Short mmCIF file of C-alpha atoms and ligand atoms in Angstrom, two decimals:
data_model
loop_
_atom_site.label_atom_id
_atom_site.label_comp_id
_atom_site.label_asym_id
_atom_site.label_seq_id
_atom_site.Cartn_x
_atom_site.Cartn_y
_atom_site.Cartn_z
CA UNK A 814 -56.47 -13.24 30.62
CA UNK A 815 -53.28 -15.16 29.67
CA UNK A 816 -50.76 -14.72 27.25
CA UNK A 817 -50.76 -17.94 24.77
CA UNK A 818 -47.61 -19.79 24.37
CA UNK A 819 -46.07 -19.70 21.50
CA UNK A 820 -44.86 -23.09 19.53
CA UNK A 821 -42.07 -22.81 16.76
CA UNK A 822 -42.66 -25.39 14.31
CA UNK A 823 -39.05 -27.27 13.31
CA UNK A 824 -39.69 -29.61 10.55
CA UNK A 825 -36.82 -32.40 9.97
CA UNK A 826 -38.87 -33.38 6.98
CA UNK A 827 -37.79 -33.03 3.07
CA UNK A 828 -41.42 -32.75 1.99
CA UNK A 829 -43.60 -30.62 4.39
CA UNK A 830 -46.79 -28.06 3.88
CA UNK A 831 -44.95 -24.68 4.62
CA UNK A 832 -41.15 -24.94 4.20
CA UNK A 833 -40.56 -27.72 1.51
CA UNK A 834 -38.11 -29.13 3.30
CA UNK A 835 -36.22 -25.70 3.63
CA UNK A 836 -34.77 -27.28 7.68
CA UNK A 837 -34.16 -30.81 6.79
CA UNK A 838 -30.61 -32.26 7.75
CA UNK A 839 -29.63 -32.61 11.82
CA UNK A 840 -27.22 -28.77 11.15
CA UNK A 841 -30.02 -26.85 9.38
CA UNK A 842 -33.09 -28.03 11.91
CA UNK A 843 -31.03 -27.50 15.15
CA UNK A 844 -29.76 -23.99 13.62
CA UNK A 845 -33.37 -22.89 12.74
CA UNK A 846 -34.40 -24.73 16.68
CA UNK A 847 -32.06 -22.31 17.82
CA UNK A 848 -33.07 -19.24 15.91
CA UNK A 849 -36.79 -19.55 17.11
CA UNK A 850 -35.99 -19.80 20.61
CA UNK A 851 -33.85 -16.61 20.45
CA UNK A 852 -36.92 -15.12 18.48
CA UNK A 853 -39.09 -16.15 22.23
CA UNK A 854 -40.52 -19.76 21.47
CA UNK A 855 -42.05 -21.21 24.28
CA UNK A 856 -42.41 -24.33 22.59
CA UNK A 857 -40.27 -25.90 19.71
CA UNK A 858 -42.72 -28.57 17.92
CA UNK A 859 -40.29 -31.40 16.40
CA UNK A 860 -41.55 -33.36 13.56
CA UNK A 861 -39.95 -35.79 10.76
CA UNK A 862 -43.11 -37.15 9.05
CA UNK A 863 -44.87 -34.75 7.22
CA UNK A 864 -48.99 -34.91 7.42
CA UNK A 865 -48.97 -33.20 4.01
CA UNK A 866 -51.62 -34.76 1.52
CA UNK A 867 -49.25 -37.56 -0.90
CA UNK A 868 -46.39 -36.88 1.20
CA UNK A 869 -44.62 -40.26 1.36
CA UNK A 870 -44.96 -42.30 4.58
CA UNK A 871 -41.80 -42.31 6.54
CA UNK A 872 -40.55 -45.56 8.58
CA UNK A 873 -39.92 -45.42 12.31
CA UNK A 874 -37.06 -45.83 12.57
CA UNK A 875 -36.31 -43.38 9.96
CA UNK A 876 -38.29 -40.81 11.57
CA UNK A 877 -36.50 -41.99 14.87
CA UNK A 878 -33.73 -40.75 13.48
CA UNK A 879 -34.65 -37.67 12.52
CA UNK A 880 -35.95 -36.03 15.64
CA UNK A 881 -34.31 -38.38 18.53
CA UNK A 882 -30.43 -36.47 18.06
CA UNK A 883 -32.88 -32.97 17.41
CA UNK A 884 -34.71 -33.28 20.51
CA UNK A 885 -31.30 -34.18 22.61
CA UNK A 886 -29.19 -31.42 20.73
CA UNK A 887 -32.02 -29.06 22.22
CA UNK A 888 -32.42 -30.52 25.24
CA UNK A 889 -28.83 -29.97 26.16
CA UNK A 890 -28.85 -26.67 25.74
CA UNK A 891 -32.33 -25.81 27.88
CA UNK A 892 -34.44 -23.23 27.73
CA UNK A 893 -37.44 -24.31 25.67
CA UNK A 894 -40.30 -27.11 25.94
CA UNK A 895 -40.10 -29.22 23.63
CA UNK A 896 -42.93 -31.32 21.46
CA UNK A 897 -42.43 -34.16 18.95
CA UNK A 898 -44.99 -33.95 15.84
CA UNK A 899 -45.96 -37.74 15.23
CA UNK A 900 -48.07 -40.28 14.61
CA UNK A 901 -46.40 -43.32 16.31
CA UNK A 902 -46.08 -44.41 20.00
CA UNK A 903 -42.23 -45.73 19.48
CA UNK A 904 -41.18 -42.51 17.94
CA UNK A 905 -43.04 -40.58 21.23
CA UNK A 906 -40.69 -43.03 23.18
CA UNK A 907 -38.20 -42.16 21.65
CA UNK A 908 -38.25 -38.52 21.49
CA UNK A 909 -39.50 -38.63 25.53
CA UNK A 910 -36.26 -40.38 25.98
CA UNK A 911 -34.15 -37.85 24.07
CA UNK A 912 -35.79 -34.98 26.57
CA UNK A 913 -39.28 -33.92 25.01
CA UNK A 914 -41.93 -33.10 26.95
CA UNK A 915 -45.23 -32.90 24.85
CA UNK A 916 -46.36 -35.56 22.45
CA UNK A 917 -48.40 -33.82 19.57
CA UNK A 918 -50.36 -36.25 17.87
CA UNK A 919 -52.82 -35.27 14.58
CA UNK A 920 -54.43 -38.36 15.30
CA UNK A 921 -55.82 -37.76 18.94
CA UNK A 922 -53.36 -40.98 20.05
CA UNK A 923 -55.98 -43.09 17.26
CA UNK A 924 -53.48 -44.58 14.77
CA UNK A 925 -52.42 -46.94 17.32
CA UNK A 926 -54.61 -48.91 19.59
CA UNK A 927 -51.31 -48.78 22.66
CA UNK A 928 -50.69 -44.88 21.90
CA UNK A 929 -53.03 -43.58 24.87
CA UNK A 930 -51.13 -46.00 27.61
CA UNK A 931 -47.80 -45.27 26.04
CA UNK A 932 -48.70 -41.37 26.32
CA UNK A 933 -49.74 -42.53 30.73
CA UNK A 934 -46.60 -44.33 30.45
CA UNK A 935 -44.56 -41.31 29.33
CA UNK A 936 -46.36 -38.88 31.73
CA UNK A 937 -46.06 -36.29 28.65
CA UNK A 938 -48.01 -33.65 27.71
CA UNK A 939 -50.73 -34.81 24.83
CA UNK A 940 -51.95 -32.56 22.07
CA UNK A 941 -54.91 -34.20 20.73
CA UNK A 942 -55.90 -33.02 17.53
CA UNK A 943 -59.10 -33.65 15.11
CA UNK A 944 -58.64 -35.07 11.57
CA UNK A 945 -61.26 -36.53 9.18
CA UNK A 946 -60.08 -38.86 7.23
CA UNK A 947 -56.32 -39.87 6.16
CA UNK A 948 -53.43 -36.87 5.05
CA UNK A 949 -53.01 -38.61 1.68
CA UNK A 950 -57.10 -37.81 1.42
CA UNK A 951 -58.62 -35.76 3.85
CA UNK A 952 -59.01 -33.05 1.52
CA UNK A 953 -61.00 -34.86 -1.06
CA UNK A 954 -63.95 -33.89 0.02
CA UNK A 955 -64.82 -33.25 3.90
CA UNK A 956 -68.14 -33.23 5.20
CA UNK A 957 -69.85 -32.85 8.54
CA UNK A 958 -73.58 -32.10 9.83
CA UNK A 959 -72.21 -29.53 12.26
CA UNK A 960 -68.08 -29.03 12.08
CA UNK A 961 -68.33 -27.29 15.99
CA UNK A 962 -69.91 -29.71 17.59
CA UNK A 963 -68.34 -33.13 15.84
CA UNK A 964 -65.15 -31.66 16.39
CA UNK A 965 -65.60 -30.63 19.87
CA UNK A 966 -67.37 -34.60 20.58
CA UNK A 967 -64.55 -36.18 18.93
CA UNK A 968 -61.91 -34.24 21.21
CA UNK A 969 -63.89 -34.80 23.89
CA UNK A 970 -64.38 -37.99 23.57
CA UNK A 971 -60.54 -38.85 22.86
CA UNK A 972 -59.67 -36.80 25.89
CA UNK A 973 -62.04 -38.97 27.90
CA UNK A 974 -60.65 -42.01 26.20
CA UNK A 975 -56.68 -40.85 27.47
CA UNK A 976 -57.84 -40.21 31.00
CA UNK A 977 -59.29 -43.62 31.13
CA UNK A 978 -56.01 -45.10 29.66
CA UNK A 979 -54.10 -43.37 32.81
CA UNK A 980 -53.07 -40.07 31.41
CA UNK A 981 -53.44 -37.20 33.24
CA UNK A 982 -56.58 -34.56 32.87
CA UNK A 983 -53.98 -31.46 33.11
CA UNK A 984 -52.03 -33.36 30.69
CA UNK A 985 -54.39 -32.75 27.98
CA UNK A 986 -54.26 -30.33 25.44
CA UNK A 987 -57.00 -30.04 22.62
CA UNK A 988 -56.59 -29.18 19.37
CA UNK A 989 -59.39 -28.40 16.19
CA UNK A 990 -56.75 -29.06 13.21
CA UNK A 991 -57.65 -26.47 11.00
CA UNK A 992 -56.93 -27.47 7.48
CA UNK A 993 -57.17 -31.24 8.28
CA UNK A 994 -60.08 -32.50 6.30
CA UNK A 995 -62.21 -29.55 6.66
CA UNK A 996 -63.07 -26.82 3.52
CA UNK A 997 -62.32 -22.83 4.16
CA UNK A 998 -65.64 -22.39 5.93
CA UNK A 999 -65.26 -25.53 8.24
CA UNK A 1000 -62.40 -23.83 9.01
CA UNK A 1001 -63.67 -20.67 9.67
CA UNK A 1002 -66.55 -22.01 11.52
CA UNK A 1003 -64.30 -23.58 13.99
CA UNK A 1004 -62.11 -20.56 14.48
CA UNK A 1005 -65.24 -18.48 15.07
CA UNK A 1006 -66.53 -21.41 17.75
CA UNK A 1007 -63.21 -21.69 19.17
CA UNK A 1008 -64.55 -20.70 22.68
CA UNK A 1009 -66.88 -23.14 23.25
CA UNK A 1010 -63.90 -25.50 22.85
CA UNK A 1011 -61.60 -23.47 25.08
CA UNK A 1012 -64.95 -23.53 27.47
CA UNK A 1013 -64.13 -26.78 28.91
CA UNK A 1014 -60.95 -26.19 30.69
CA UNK A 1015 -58.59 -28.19 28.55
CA UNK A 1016 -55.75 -25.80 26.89
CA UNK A 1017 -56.48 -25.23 23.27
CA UNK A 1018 -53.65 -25.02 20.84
CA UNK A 1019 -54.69 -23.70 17.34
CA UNK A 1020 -52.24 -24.25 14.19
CA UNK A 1021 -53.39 -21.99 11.15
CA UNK A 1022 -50.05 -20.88 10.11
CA UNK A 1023 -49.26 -20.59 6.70
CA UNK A 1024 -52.07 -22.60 6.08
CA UNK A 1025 -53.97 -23.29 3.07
CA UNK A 1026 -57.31 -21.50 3.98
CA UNK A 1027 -55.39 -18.31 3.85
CA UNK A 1028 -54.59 -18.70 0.43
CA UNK A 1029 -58.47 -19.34 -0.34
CA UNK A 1030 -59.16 -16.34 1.17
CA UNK A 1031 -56.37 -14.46 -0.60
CA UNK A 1032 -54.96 -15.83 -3.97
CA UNK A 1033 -52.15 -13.81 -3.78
CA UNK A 1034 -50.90 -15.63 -0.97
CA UNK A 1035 -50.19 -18.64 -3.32
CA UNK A 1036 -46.94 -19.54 -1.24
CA UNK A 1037 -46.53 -20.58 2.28
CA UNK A 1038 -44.37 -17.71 2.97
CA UNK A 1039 -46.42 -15.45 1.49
CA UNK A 1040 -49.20 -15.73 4.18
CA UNK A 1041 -47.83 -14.22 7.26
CA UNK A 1042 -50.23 -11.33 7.17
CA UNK A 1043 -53.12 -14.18 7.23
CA UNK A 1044 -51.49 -16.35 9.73
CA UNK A 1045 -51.08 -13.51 12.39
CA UNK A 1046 -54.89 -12.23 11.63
CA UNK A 1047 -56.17 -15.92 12.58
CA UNK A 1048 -53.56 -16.37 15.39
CA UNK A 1049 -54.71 -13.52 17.10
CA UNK A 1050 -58.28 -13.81 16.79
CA UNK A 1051 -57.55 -17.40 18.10
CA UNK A 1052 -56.24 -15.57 21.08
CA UNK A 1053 -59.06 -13.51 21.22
CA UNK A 1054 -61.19 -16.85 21.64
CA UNK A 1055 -59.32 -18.47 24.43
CA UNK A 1056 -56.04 -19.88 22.49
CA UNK A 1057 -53.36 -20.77 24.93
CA UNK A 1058 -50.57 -22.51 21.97
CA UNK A 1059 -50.19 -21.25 18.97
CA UNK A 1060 -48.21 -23.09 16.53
CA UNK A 1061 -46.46 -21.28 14.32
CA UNK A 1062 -43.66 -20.85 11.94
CA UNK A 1063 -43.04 -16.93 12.71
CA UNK A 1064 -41.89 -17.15 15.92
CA UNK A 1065 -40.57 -13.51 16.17
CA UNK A 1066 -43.70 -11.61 14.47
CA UNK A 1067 -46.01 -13.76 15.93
CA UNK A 1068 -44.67 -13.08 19.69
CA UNK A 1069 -44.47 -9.14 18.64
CA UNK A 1070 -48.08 -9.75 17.53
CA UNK A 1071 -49.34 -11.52 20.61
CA UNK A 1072 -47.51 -8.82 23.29
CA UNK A 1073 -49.43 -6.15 21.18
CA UNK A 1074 -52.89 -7.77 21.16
CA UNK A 1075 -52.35 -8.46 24.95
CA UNK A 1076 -51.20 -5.23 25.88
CA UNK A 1077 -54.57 -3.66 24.37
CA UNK A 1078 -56.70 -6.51 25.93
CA UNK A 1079 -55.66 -6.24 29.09
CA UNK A 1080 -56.62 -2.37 29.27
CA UNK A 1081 -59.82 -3.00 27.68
CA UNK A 1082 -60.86 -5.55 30.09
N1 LIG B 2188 -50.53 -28.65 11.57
C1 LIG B 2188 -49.54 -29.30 10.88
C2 LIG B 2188 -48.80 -30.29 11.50
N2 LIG B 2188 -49.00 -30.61 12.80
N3 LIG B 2188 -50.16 -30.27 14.84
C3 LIG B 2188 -51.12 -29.64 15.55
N4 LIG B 2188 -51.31 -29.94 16.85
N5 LIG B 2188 -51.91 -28.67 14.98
C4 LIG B 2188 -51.77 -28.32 13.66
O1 LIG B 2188 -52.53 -27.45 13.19
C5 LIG B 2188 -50.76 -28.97 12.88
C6 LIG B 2188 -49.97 -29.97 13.52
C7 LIG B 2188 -49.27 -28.94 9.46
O2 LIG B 2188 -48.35 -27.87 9.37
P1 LIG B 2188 -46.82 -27.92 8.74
O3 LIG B 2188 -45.82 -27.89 9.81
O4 LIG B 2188 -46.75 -26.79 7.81
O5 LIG B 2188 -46.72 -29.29 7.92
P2 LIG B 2188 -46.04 -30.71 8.24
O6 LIG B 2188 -46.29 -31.04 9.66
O7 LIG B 2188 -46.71 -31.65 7.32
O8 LIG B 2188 -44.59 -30.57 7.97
#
């Protein structure tokens, strides 16, 4: 058994899901950068687009600037891998150049016909993540036949698609994207099924912090912040099912949370 790794998520964004915006501004997202690596952040995910359903689309080189000076600020000082949350092959360059390591992309490198050879270009890390449908939409209404197994084609099939572009096979990171077009109980069906997509040797990262599902589940978590008793639950029965990432936004609790879990695991074993 191995311990996950633990993503902090550092949004440079004035309009995302969980923080509204709470880190945006170069000082206040390399201050809270800095805070969740003292808190034990493997991973700092940077993004400056928000995937948020109406949230407005940002331009290049706007988002450019937004996470290029982030990613070098961080870089400089060391001790973290670092990710960059986006959409678009230029901004990947970018924010490869500027000293990240991991491209995270919620659209499996699909926006963009060039992203999978920019991404073998790179030689980064890729998170490939499933999403039905468009941010400004998904949620309308999200169907599937069988959420496990479309999801777990559709990653498997984009994987395939990066190796053939040139990327590397231990390069490649899966990822279900709970809460991107899917209804509570897609999502929970995935998170229950999460081992047979951890089953084919590819590192699975799970994001279901602060996430909306929680709140269906609880409607007294109506805020983001109000949901860290939900997000640790899921994170940790991710774990449980084979997680190696988790993306979060409570770095601190969620690594106290993880050593805990492991600690008992590994005994029981
Ligand atoms: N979730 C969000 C954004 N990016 N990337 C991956 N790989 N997996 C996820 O589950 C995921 C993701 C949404 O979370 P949040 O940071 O709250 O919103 P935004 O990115 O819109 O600012």
């Amino acid at each position: 058994m191995t311990t996950p790794l633990v993503m902090g998520v550092v949004n440079a964004t004035p309009d995302s899901f969980s923080d509204g915006g709470q880190h945006f501004g170069f000082d206040q997202a390399l201050a809270h950068a800095r805070r969740l690596v003292a808190e034990g952040a493997d991973i700092l995910d940077i993004g400056g687009e928000s995937t948020r359903p109406g949230a407005e689309p940002v331009a290049e080189s706007e988002e450019i600037d937004r996470v290029a000076p982030l990613i070098a600020a961080i870089r400089a000082e060391g001790g973290v891998r670092i990710s960059c949350d986006t959409m678009k092959p230029a901004v990947a360059r970018a924010a490869c150049a500027a000293g990240a390591d991991i491209w995270n992309d919620v659209t499996a490198l699909g926006r963009v016909p060039e992203s999978a050879a920019v991404a073998a270009e790179l030689g980064c890390t890729v998170v490939l993540m499933h999403m039905q449908g468009e941010p400004a939409t998904m949620q309308a209404d999200p169907r599937y036949e069988d959420v496990v197994a479309e999801v777990e084609a559709f990653l498997l099939a984009r994987a395939e698609a990066a190796v053939g572009a040139g990327v590397r096979r231990d390069r490649i990171w899966l990822d279900p994207g709970i809460g991107f077009g899917k209804t509570v109980e897609h999502n929970l069906q995935l998170l229950r099924a999460l081992d047979r997509l951890a089953g084919h040797g590819l590192p699975v990262v799970l994001g279901v912090s602060r996430k909306r599902f929680i709140r269906s589940i609880d409607a007294a978590a109506k805020d983001a912040g109000d949901r860290l008793g939900g997000s640790l639950a899921a994170a940790l029965w991710g774990v449980g099912k084979g997680a190696a990432v988790l993306r979060v936004h409570d770095v601190r609790e969620t690594v106290q949370a993880v050593k805990v879990w492991a600690s008992i695991a590994e005994g029981a074993a």
